[in-house]
PDB file of C-alpha atoms in Angstrom:
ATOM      1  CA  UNK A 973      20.770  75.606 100.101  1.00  0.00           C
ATOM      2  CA  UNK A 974      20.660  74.401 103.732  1.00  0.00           C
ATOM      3  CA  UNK A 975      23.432  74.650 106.078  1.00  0.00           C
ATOM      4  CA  UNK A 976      23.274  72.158 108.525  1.00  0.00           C
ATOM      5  CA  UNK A 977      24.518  74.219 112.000  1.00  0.00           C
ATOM      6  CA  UNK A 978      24.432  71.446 113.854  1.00  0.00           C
ATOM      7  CA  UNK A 979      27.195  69.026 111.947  1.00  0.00           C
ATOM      8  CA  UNK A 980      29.282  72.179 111.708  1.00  0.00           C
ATOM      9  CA  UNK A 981      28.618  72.918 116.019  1.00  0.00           C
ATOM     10  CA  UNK A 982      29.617  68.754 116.573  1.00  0.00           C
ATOM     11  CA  UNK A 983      32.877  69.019 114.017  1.00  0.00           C
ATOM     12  CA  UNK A 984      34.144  71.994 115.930  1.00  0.00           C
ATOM     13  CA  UNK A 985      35.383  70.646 118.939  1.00  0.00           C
ATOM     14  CA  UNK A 986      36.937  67.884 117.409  1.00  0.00           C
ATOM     15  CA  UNK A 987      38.503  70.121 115.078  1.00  0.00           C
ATOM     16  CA  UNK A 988      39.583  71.915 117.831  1.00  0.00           C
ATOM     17  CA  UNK A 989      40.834  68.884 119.698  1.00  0.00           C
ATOM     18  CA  UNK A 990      42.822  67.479 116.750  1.00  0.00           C
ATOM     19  CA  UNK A 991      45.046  70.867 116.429  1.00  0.00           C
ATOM     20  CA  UNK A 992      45.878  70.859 120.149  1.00  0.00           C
ATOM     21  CA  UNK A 993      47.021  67.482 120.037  1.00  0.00           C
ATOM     22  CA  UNK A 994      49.218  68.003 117.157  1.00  0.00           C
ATOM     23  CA  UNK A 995      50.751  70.830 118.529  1.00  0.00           C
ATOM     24  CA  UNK A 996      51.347  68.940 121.709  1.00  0.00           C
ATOM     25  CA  UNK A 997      53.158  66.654 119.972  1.00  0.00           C
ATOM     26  CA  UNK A 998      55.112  69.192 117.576  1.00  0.00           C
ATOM     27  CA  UNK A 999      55.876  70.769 121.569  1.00  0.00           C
ATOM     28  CA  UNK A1000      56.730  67.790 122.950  1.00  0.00           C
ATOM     29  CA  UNK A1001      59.444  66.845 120.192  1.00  0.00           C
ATOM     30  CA  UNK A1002      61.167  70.092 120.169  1.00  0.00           C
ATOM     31  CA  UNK A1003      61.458  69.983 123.935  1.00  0.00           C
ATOM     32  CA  UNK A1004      62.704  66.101 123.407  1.00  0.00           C
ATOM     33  CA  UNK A1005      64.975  67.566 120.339  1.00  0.00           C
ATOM     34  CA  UNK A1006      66.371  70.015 122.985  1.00  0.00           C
ATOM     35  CA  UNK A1007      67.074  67.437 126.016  1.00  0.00           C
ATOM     36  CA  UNK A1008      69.309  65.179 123.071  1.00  0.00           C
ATOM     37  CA  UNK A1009      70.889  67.746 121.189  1.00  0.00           C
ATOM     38  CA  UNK A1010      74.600  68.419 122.571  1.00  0.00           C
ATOM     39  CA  UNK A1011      75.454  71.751 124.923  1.00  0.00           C
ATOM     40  CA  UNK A1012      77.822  74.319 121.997  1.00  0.00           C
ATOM     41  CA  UNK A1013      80.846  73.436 123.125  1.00  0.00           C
ATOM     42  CA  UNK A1014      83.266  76.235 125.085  1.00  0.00           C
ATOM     43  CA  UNK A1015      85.306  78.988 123.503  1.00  0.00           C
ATOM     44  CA  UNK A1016      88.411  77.017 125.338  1.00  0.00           C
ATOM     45  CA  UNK A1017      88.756  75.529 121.348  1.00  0.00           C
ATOM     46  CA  UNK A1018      88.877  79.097 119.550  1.00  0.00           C
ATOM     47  CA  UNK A1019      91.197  79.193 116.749  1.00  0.00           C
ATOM     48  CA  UNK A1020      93.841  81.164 117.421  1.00  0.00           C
ATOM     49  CA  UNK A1021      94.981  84.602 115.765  1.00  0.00           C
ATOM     50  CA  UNK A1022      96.102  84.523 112.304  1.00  0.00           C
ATOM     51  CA  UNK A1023      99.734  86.359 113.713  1.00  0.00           C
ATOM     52  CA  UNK A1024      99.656  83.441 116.570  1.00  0.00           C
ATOM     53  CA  UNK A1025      98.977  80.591 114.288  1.00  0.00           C
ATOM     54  CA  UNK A1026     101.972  81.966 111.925  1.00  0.00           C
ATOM     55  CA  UNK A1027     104.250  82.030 114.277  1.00  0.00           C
ATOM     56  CA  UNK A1028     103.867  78.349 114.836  1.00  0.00           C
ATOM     57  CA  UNK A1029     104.592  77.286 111.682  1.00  0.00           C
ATOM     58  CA  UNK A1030     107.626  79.197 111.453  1.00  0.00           C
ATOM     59  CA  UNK A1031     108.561  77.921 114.994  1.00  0.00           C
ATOM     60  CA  UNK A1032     107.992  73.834 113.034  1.00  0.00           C
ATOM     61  CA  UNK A1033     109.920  75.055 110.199  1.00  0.00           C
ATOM     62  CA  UNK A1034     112.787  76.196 112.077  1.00  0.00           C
ATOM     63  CA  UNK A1035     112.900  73.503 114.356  1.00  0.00           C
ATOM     64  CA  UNK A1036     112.766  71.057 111.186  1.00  0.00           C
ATOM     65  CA  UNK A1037     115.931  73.276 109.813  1.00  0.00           C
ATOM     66  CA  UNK A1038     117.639  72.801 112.999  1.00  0.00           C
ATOM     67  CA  UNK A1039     117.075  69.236 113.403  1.00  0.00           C
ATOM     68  CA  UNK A1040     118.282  68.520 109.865  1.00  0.00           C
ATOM     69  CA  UNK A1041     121.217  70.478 109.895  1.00  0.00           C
ATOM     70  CA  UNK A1042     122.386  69.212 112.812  1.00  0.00           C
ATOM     71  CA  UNK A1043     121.762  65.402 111.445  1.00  0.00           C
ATOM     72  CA  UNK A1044     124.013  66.256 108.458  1.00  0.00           C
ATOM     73  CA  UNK A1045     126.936  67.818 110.542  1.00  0.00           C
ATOM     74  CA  UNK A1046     126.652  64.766 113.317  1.00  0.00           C
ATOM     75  CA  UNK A1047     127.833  62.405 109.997  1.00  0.00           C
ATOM     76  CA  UNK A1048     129.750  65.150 108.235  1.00  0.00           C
ATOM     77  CA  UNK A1049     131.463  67.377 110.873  1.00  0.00           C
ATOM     78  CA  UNK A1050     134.985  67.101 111.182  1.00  0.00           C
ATOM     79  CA  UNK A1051     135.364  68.922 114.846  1.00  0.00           C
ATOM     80  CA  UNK A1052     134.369  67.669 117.619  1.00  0.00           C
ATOM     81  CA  UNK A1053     132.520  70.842 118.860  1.00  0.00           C
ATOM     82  CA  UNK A1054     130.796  70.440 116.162  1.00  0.00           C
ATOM     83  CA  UNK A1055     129.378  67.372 116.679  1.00  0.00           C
ATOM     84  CA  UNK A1056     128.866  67.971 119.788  1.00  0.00           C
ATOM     85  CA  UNK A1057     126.652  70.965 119.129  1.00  0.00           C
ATOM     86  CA  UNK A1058     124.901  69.212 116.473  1.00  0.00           C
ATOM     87  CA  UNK A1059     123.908  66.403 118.902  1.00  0.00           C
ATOM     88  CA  UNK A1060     122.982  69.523 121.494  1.00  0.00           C
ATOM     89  CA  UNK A1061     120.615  70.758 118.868  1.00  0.00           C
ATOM     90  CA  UNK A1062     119.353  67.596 117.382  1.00  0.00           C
ATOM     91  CA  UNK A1063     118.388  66.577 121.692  1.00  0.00           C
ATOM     92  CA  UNK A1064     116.942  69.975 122.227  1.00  0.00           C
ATOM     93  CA  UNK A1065     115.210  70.606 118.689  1.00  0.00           C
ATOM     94  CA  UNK A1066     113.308  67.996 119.339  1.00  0.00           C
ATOM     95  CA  UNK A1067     111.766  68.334 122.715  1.00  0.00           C
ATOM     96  CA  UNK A1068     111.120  71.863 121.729  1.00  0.00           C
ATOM     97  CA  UNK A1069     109.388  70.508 118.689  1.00  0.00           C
ATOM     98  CA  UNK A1070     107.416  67.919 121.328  1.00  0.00           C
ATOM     99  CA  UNK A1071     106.479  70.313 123.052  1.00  0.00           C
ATOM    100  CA  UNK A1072     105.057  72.207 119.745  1.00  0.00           C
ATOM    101  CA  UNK A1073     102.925  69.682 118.568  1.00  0.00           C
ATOM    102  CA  UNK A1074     101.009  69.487 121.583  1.00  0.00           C
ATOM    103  CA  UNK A1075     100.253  73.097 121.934  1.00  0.00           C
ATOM    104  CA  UNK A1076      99.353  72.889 117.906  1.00  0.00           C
ATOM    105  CA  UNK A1077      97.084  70.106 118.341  1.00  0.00           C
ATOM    106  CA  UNK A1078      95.319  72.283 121.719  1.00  0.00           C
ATOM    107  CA  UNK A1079      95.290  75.299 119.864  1.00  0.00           C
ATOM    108  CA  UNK A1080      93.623  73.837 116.521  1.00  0.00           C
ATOM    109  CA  UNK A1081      96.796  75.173 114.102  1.00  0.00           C
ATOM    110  CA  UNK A1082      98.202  72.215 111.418  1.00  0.00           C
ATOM    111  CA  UNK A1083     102.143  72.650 111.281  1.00  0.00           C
ATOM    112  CA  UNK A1084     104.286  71.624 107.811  1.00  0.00           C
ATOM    113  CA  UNK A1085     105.662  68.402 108.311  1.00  0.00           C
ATOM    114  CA  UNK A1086     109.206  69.954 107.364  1.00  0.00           C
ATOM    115  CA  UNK A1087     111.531  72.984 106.613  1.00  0.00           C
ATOM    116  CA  UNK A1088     111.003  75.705 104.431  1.00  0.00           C
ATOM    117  CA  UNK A1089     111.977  75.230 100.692  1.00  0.00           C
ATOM    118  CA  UNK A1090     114.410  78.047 100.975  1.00  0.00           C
ATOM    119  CA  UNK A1091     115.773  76.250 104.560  1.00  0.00           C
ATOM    120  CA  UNK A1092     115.826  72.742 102.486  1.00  0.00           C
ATOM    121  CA  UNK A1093     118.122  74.726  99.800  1.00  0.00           C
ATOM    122  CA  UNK A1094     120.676  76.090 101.966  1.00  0.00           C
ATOM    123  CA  UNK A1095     120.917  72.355 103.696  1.00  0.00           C
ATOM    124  CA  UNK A1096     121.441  71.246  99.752  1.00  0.00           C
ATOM    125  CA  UNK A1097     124.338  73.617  99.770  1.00  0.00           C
ATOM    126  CA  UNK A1098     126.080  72.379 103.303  1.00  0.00           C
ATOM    127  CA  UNK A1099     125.498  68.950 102.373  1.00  0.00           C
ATOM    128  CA  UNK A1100     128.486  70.224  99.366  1.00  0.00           C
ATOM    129  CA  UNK A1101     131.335  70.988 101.657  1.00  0.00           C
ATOM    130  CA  UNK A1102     134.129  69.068 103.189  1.00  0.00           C
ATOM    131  CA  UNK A1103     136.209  69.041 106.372  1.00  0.00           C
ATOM    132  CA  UNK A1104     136.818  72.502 107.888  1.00  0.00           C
ATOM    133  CA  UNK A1105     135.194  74.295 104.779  1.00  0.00           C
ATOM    134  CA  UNK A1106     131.728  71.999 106.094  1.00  0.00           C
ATOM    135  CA  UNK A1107     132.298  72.859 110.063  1.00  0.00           C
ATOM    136  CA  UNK A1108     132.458  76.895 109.142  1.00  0.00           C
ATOM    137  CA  UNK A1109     129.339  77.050 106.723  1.00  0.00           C
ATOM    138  CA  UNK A1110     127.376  74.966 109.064  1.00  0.00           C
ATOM    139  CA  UNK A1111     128.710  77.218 112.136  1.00  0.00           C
ATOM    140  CA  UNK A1112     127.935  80.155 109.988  1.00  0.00           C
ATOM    141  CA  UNK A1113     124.407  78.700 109.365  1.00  0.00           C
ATOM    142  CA  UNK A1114     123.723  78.323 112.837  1.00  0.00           C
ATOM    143  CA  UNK A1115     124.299  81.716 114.122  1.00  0.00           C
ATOM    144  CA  UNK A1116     121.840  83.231 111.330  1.00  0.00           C
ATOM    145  CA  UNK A1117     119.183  81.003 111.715  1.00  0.00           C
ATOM    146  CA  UNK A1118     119.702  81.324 115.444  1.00  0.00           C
ATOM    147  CA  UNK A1119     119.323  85.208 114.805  1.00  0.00           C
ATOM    148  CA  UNK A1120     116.041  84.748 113.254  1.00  0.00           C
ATOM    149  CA  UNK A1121     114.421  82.434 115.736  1.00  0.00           C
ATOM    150  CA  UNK A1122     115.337  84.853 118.592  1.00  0.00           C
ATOM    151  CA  UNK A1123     114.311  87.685 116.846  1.00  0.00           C
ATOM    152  CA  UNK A1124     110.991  85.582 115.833  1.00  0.00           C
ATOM    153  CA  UNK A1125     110.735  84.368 119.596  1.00  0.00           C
ATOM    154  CA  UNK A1126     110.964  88.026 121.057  1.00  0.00           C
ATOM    155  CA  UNK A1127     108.360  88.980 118.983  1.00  0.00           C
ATOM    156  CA  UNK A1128     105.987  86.567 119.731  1.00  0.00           C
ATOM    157  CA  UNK A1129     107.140  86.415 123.473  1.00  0.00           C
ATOM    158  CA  UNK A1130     105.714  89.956 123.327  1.00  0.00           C
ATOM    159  CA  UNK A1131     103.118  90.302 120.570  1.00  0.00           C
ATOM    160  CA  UNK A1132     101.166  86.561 120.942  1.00  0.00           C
ATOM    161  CA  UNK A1133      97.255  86.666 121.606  1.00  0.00           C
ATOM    162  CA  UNK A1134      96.895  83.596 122.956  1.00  0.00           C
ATOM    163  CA  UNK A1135      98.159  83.110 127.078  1.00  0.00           C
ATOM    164  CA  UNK A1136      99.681  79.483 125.862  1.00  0.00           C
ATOM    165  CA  UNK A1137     101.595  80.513 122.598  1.00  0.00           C
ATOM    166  CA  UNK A1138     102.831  83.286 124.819  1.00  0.00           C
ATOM    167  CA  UNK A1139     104.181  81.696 127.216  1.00  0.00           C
ATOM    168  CA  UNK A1140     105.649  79.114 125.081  1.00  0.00           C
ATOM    169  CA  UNK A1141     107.795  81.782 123.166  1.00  0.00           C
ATOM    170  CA  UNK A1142     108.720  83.196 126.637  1.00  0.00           C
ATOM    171  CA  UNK A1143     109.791  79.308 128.126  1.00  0.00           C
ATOM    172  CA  UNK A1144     111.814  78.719 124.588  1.00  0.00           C
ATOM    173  CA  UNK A1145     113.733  81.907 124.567  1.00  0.00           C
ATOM    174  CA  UNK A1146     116.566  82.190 126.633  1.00  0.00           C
ATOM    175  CA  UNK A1147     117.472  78.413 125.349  1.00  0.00           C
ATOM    176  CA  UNK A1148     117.684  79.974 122.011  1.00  0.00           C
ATOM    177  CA  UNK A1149     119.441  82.598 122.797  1.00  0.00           C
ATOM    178  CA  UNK A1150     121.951  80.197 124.551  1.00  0.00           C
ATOM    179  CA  UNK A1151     122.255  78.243 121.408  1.00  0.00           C
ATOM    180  CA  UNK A1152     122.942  81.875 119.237  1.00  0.00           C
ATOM    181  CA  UNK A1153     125.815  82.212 121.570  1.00  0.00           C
ATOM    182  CA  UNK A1154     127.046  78.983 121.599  1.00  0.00           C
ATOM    183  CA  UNK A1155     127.016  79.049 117.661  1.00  0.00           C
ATOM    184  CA  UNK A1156     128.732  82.218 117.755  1.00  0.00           C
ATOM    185  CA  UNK A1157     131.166  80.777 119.659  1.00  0.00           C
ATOM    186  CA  UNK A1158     131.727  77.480 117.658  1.00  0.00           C
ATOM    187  CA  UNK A1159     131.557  79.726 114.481  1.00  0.00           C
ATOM    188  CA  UNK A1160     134.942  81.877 115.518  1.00  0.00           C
ATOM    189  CA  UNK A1161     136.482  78.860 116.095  1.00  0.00           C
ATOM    190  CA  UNK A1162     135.905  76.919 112.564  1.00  0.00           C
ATOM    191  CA  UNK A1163     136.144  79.767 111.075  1.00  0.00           C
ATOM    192  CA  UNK A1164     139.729  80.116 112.423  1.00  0.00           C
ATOM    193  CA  UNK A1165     140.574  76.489 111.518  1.00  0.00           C
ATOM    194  CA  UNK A1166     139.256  76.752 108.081  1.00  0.00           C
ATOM    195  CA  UNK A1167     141.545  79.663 107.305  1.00  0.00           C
ATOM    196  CA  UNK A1168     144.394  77.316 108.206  1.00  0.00           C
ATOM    197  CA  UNK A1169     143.715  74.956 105.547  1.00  0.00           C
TER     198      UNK A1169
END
């Protein structure tokens, strides 16, 4: 059998010519693929710590507590400090929790949409009482759950990752700690009142 050399010599080039083009073109569409594909985006959208992210669903759940409470006693109190504390915490419960969902959204982290179950039972249990009896328990109610948001606050105002959720915890503080001493306050003086009756 004859080999024709000379067919073979005249495909060569062409052969030759056909893979560089291709591979030109394969070039050419990764580097196009490159100049349309979006930059990664920043680390500015990390997800937050697992201790961080906690802390702000406690913070909703509290503030959902608060806010809830303090609708109850507006309609059932029978003081008027009572009310008027109620209103104080309904006003400031909610800017707090404002300010919340904006540094939720930033930070990635989806809050409850309400209290705890074992916060929604002890509000089933206020919504029970009367008068004076009603003014105490909710009194009474503030100054522990006051307790544990400071104590949750201090922590975090300490212990958070993340610069933001930091200095949240440090800004929200010293209001709660004004509102554990105003409930202690309003809580010796139901207290006292409910003894009379």
């Amino acid at each position: 059998m004859t080999v024709n050399t000379s067919s073979r010599a005249r495909r060569a080039p062409a052969l030759a010519a056909i893979v560089l083009a291709v591979g030109g073109c394969l070039a050419a569409g990764a580097a196009s693929a490159q100049a349309t594909m979006p930059a990664a985006t920043p680390a500015s959208g990390a997800k937050v710590a697992h201790a961080d992210s906690s802390f702000l669903k406690d913070a909703a759940e509290a503030n959902f507590a608060e806010i809830n409470a303090a609708n109850i006693a507006v309609t059932k109190g029978s003081s008027a400090d009572v009310k008027s504390f109620a209103q104080k915490m309904i006003d400031q419960h909610k800017q707090a929790d404002s300010d919340l969902q904006s540094l939720a959204v930033a930070k990635g982290v989806k809050l409850p949409a309400d209290a705890s179950m074992m916060q929604k039972g002890k509000l089933k249990v206020l919504e029970q009482r009367d008068g004076t009896s009603f003014d105490h328990h909710y009194a009474e109610g503030q100054v522990s759950a006051h307790k544990d948001a400071v104590k949750l606050f201090t922590k975090a105002s300490t212990d958070a990752k993340d610069a933001d959720v930091k200095a949240w915890a440090v800004k929200m503080l010293p209001t709660l700690q004004q509102h554990l001493q105003d409930a202690q306050a309003l809580e010796k003086t139901t207290r006292a009142a409910d003894k009379k009756n």
